[in-house]
Coordinates of C-alpha atoms in Angstrom, one line a residue:
X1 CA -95.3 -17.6 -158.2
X2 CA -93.9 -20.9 -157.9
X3 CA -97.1 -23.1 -157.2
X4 CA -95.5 -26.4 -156.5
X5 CA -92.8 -24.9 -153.9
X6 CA -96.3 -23.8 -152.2
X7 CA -97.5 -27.3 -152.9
X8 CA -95.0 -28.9 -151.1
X9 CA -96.4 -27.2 -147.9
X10 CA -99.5 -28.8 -147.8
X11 CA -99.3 -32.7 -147.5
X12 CA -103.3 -32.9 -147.9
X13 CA -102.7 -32.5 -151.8
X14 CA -100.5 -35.5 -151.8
X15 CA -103.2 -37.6 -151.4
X16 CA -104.3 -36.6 -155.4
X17 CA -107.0 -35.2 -154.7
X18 CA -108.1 -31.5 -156.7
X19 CA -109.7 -29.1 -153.8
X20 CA -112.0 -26.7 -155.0
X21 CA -113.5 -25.8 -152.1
X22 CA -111.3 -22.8 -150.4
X23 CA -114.1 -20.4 -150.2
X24 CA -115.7 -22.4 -147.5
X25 CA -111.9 -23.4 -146.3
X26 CA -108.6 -23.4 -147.2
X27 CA -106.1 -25.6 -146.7
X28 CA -103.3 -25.0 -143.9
X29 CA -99.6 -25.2 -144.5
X30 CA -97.0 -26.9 -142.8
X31 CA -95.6 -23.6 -141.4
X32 CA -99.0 -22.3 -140.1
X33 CA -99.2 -26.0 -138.1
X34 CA -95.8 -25.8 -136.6
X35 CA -96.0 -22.2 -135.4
X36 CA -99.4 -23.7 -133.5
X37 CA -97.7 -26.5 -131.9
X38 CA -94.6 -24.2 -131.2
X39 CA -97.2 -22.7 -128.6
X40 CA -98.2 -25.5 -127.5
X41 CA -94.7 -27.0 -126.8
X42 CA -92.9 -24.1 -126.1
X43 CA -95.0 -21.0 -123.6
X44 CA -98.6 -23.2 -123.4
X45 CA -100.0 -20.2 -120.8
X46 CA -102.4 -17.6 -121.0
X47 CA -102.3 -14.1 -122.6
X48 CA -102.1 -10.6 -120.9
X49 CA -102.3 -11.0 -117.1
X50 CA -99.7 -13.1 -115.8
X51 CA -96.1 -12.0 -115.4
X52 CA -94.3 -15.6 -115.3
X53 CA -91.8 -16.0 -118.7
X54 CA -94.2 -18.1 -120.5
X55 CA -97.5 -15.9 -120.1
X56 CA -95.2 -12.9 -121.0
X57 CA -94.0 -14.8 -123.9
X58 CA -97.2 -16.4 -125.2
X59 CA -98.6 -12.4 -124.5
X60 CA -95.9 -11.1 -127.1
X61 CA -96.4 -13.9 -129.4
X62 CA -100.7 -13.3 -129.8
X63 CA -99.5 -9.3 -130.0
X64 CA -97.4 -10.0 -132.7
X65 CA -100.4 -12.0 -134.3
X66 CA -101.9 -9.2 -134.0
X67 CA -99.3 -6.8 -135.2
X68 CA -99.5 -9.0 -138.4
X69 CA -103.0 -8.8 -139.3
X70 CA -103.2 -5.2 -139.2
X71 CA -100.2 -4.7 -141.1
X72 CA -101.9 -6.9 -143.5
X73 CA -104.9 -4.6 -144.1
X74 CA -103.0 -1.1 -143.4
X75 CA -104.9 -1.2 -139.9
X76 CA -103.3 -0.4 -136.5
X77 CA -103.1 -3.2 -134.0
X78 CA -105.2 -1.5 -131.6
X79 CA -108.1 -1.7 -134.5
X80 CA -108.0 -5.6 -134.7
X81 CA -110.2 -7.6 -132.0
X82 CA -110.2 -11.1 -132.5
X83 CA -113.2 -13.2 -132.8
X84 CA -114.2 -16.6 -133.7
X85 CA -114.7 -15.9 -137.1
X86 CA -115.8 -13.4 -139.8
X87 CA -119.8 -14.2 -138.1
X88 CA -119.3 -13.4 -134.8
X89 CA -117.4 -10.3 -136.1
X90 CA -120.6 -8.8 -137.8
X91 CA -122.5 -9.5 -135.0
X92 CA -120.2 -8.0 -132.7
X93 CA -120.8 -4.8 -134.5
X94 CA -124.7 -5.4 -134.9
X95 CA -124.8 -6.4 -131.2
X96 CA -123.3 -4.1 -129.6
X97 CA -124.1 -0.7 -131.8
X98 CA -126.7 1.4 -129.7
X99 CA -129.4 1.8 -132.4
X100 CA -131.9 4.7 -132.6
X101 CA -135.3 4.7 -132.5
X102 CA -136.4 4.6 -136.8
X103 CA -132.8 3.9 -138.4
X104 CA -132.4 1.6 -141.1
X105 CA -129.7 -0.7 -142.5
X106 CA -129.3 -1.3 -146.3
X107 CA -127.3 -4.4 -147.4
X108 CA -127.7 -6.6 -150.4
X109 CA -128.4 -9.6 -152.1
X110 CA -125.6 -10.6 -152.4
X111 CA -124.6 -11.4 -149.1
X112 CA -123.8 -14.3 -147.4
X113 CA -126.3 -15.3 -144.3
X114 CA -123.9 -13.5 -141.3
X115 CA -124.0 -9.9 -143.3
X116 CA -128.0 -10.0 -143.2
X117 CA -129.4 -11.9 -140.4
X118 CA -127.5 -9.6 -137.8
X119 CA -129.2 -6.8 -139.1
X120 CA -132.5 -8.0 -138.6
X121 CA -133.2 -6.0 -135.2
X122 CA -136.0 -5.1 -133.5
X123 CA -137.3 -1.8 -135.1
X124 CA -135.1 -1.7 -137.6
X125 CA -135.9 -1.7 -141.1
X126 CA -133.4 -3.7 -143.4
X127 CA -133.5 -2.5 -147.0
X128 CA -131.4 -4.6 -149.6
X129 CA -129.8 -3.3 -152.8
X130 CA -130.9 -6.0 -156.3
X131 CA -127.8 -6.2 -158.5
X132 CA -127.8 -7.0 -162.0
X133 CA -128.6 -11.1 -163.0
X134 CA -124.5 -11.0 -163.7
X135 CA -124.0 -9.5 -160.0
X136 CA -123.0 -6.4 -160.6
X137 CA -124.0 -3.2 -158.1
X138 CA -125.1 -0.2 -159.0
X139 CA -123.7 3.1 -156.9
X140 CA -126.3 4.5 -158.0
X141 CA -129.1 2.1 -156.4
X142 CA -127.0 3.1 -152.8
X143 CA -127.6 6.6 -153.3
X144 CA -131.5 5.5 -153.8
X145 CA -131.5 3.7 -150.8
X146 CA -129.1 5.3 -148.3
X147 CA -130.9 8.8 -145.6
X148 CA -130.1 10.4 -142.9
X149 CA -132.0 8.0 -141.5
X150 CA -129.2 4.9 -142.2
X151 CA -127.0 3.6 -139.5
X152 CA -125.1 0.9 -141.4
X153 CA -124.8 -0.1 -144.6
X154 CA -123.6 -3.5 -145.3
X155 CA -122.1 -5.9 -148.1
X156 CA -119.9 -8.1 -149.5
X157 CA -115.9 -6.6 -150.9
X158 CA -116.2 -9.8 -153.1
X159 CA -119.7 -12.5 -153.4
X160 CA -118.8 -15.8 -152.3
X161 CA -121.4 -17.4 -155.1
X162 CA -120.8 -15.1 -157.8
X163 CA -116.5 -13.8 -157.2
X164 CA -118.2 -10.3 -158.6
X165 CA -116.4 -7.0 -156.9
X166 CA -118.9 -5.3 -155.0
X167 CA -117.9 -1.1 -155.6
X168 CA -117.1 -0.5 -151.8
X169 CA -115.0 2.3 -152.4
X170 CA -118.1 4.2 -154.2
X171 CA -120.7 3.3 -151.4
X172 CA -117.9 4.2 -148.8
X173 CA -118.6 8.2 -149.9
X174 CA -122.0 7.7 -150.2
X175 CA -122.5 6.1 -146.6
X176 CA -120.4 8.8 -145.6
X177 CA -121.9 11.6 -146.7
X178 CA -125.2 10.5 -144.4
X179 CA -123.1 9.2 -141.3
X180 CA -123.6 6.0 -141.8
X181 CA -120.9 2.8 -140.7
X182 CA -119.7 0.9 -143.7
X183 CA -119.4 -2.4 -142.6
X184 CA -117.4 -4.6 -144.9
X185 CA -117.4 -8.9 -145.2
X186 CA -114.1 -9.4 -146.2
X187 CA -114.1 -13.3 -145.5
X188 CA -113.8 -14.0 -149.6
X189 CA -111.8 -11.1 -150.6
X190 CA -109.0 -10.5 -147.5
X191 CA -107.1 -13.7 -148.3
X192 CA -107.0 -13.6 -152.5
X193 CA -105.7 -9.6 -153.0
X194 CA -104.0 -6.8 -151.2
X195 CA -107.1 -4.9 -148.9
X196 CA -106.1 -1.5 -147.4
X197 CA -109.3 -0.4 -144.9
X198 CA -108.1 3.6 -145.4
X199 CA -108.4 2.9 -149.3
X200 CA -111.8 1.5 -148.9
X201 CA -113.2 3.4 -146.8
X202 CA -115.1 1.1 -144.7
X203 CA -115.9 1.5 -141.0
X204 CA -115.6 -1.8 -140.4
X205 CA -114.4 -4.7 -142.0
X206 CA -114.6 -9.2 -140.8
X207 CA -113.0 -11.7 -142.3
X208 CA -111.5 -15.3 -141.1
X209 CA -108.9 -17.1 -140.4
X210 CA -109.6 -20.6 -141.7
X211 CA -110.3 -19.1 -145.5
X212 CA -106.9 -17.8 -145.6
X213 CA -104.5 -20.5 -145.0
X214 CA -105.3 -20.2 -140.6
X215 CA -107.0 -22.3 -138.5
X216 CA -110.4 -22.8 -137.5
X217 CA -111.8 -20.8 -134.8
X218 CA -110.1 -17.3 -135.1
X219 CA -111.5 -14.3 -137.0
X220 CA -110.9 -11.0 -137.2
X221 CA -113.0 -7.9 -136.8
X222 CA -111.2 -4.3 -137.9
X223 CA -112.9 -1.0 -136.7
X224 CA -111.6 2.5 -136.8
X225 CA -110.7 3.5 -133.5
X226 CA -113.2 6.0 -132.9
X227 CA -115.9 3.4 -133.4
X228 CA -114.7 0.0 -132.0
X229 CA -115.0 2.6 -128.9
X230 CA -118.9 2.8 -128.9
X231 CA -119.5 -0.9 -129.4
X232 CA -120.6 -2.6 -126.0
X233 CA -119.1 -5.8 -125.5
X234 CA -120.9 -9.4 -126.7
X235 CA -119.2 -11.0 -123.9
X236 CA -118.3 -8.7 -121.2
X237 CA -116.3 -10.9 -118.7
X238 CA -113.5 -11.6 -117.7
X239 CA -110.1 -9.0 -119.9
X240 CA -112.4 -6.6 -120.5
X241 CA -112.2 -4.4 -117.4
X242 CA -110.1 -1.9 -116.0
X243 CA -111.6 -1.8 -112.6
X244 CA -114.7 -4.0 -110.9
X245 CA -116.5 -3.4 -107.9
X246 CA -119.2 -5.0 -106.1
X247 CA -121.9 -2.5 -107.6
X248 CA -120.0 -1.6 -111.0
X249 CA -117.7 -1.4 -113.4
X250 CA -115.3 0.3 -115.7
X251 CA -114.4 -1.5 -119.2
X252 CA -110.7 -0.9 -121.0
X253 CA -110.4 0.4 -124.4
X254 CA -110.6 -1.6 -127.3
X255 CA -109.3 -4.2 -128.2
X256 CA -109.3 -5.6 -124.8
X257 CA -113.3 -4.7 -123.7
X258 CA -114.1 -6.3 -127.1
X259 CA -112.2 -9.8 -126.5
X260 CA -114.2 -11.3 -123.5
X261 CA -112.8 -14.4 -121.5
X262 CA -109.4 -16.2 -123.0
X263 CA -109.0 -15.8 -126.6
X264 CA -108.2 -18.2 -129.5
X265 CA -104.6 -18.1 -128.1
X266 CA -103.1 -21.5 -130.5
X267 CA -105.2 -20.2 -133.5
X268 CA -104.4 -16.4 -133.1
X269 CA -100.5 -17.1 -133.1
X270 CA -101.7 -19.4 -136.2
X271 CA -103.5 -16.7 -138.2
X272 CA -100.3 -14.5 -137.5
X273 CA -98.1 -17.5 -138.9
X274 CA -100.8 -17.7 -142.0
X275 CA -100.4 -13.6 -142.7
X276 CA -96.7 -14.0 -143.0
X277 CA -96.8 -16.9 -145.3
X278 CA -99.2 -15.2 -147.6
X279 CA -97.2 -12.0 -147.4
X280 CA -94.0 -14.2 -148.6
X281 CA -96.0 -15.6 -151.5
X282 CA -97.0 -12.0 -152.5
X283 CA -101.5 -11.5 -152.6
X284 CA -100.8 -9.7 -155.8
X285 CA -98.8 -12.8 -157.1
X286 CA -102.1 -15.3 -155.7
X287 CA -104.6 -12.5 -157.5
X288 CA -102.8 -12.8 -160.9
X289 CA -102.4 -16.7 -160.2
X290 CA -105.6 -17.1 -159.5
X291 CA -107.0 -14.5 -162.1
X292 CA -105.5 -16.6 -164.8
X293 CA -107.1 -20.2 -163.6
X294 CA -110.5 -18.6 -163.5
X295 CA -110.7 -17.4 -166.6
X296 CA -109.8 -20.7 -168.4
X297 CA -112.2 -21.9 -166.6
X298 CA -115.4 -19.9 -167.6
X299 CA -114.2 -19.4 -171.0
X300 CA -114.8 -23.3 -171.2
X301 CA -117.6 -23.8 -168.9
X302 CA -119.3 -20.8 -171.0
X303 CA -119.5 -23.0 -174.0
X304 CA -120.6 -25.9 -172.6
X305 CA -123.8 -27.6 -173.8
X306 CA -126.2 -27.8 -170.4
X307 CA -124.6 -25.8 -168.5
X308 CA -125.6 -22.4 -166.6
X309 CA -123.2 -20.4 -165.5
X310 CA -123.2 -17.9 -162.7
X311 CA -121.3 -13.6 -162.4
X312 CA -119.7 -11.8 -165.2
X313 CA -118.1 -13.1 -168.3
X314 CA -114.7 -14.2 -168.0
X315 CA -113.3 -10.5 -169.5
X316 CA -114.4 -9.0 -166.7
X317 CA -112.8 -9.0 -163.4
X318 CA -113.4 -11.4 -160.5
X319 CA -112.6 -13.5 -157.8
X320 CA -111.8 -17.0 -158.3
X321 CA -115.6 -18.2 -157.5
X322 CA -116.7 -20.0 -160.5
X323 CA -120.4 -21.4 -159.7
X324 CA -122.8 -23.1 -162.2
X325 CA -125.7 -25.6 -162.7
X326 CA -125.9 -28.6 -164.9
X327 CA -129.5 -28.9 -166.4
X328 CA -131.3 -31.7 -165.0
X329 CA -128.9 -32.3 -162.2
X330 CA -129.6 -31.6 -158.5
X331 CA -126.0 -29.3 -157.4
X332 CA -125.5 -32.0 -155.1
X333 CA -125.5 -35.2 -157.3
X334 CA -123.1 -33.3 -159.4
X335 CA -120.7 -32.2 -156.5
X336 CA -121.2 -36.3 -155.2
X337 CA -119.8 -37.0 -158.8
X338 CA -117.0 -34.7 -159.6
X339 CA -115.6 -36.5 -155.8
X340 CA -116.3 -39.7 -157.1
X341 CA -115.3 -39.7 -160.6
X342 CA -112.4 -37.2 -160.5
X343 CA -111.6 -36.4 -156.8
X344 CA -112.3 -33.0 -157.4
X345 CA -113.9 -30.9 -154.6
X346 CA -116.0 -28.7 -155.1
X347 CA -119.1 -27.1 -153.1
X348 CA -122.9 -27.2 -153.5
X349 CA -125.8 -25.7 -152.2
X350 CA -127.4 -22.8 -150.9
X351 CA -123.6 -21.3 -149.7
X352 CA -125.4 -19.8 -147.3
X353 CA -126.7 -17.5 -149.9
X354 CA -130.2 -18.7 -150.4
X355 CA -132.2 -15.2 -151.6
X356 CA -129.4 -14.6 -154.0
X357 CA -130.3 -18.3 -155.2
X358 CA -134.0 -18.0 -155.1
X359 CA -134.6 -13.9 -155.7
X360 CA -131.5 -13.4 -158.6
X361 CA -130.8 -17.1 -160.0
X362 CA -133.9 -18.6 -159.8
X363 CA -132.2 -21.7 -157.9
X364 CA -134.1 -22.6 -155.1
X365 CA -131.8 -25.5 -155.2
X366 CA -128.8 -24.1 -155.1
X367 CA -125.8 -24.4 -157.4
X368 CA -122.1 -26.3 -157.7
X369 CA -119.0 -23.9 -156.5
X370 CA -115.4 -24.2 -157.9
X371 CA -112.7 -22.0 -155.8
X372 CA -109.6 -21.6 -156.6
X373 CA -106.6 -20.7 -154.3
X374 CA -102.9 -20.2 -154.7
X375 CA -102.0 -24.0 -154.1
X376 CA -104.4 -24.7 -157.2
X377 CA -102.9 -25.3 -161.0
X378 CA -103.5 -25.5 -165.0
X379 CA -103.9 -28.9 -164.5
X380 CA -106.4 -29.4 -161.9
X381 CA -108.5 -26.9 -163.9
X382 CA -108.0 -29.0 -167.1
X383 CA -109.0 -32.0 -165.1
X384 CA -112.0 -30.2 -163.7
X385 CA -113.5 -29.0 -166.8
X386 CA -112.8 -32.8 -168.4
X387 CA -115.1 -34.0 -165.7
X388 CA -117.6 -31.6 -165.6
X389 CA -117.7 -31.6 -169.6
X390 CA -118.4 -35.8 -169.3
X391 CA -121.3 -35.2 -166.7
X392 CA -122.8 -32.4 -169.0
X393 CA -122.4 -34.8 -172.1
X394 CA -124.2 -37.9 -170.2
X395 CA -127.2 -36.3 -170.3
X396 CA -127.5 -35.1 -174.1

């Protein structure tokens, strides 16, 4: 992979700055930008309804969007519904699922905020799966929890604290066998390595746009035909009816019924723009890419003095989520000074993973998160662990 040909399409990184923060969001290239002005400048209209030229072309434009993301995942288009982003996605599914009366959900602790709050519904019980302290899941913990009485079980493809691999295809079977939905957050793993939903498994899988070189604003949610089809809409409206009259109504199949009111039109066309760059760059070349930055990364930060570090050892595979404390630091005086210092960017907190922090870690403060993407290099790793060593060594 050439890494400074995909440099070159991001001005941002001229200003020498080292971004380490693409598992909140990624940077956009140049390509992605013009494709969303080309709308703009070119067929500005709405989508679906209108037959003047520039409706019917801004209509085959978001279709081909669409087209794109499902090739992407091995998905048919009419499996993709687009939503505002990988949160709304889950909830879309959590929403509009009709749940029986004493059915259960079993995620993990692993998961971000959006792939557990949903599932907190009225007379439902939520049961959550412990990993290991490195992350790891257990198959066999899934078959301890799962029933007959299970309507969804949800979790991670890839932790956005810890980069472990959560064993989807495994629980897939095992969900299966007792008729439950898989439901899948793809957000961290969709725009760092190839995803195919048939090979997975999963019932349902959300992701974004904005953490894989899109804009804000768009998401995606992927469902198996069969099943988008018993979701009620979160936003019945306007698009998602065949047929209205003054005492009721008839809603179209999905996608449409599930995509209330005008869409993300500009950001859509963007997302499809984003799919086709990453497709030129190759997601096995970015997993290799980004395989190799990671673990020079650990190896060092491992053998620091005053440092903690966070998911598996660097032999074992990951995803390019490096997260870590330095003892006697708050994560967010150390983030403040890796900006300062070095102009590197990095993320601290919670990541909207706070029983992970306080149940597995032991953080209730949080911790500092490095995340590495295909525009990253040797050398802003390097740089990295030069400043994070000095902050570790000020305090010996």
């Amino acid at each position: 992979m050439d890494v400074e040909r995909v440099r070159s399409d991001f001005p941002i990184l001229r200003k020498g700055l080292i971004y380490l923060d693409s598992a909140a969001s990624s940077l956009t290239p140049e390509p992605v930008l013009s494709k969303m002005l080309e709308f703009y400048r070119e067929y500005r209209a709405n989508v679906e309804r209108g037959v003047h030229r520039l409706s019917v072309r801004a209509t085959e434009e978001f279709e081909a969007a669409r087209r794109e993301v499902a090739g992407l995942i091995g998905a048919s288009p009419e499996e993709i519904v687009f939503t505002k982003n990988t949160t709304e996605a889950l909830n879309l599914v959590a929403a509009g699922r009709e749940w029986g009366r004493g059915e259960n959900v079993v995620t993990t602790l692993l998961e971000h905020h959006s792939n557990l709050l949903p599932w907190r519904r009225p007379g439902v019980e939520v049961r959550v799966v412990r990993p290991d302290r490195e992350g790891r899941l257990d198959p066999g913990e899934f078959e301890r929890a799962v029933d007959d009485r299970t309507g969804v079980v949800a979790l991670t493809h890839l932790s956005n604290v810890l980069g472990t691999l959560s064993p989807v295809e495994e629980v897939a079977e095992i969900a299966s066998e007792h008729g439950a939905w898989l439901v899948v957050d793809g957000a961290q793993s969709v725009p760092h390595r190839e995803v195919d939903v048939r090979r997975l498994g999963c019932t349902f899988l959300a992701f974004s746009g904005h953490k894989m070189l899109g804009p804000t604003g768009v998401g995606v949610l992927y469902g198996r035909r069969e099943e988008l089809g018993r979701l009620s809409p979160l936003c019945p409206g306007g698009g998602t009816v065949r047929e209205v009259t003054s005492g009721g109504h008839e809603f179209l199949e999905p996608p449409a019924r599930l995509e209330g009111g005008t869409p993300p039109i500009a950001e859509a066309v963007g997302l499809g723009e984003a799919v086709r760059y990453l497709k030129s760059v190759g997601l096995e070349s970015i997993r290799r890419h980004e395989e190799a930055l990671t673990r020079r990364m650990l190896e060092e930060l491992w053998e620091l003095e005053g440092l903690e570090v966070y998911g598996t050892p660097p032999e074992e595979e990951r995803g390019g989520i490096v997260s870590f404390n330095v003892e006697g630091m708050d994560p967010h005086e150390v983030a403040s000074l890796l900006d300062t210092s070095a102009g590197v960017l990095v993320r601290s907190g919670h990541h909207c993973a706070m029983p992970l922090h306080l149940e597995l870690l032991g953080r209730p403060q949080g911790s500092v998160r490095a995340s590495l993407y295909l525009y990253n290099t040797a050398e802003e790793v390097e740089r990295f662990l030069e400043a994070v060593g000095e902050i570790a060594r000020s305090l010996r």
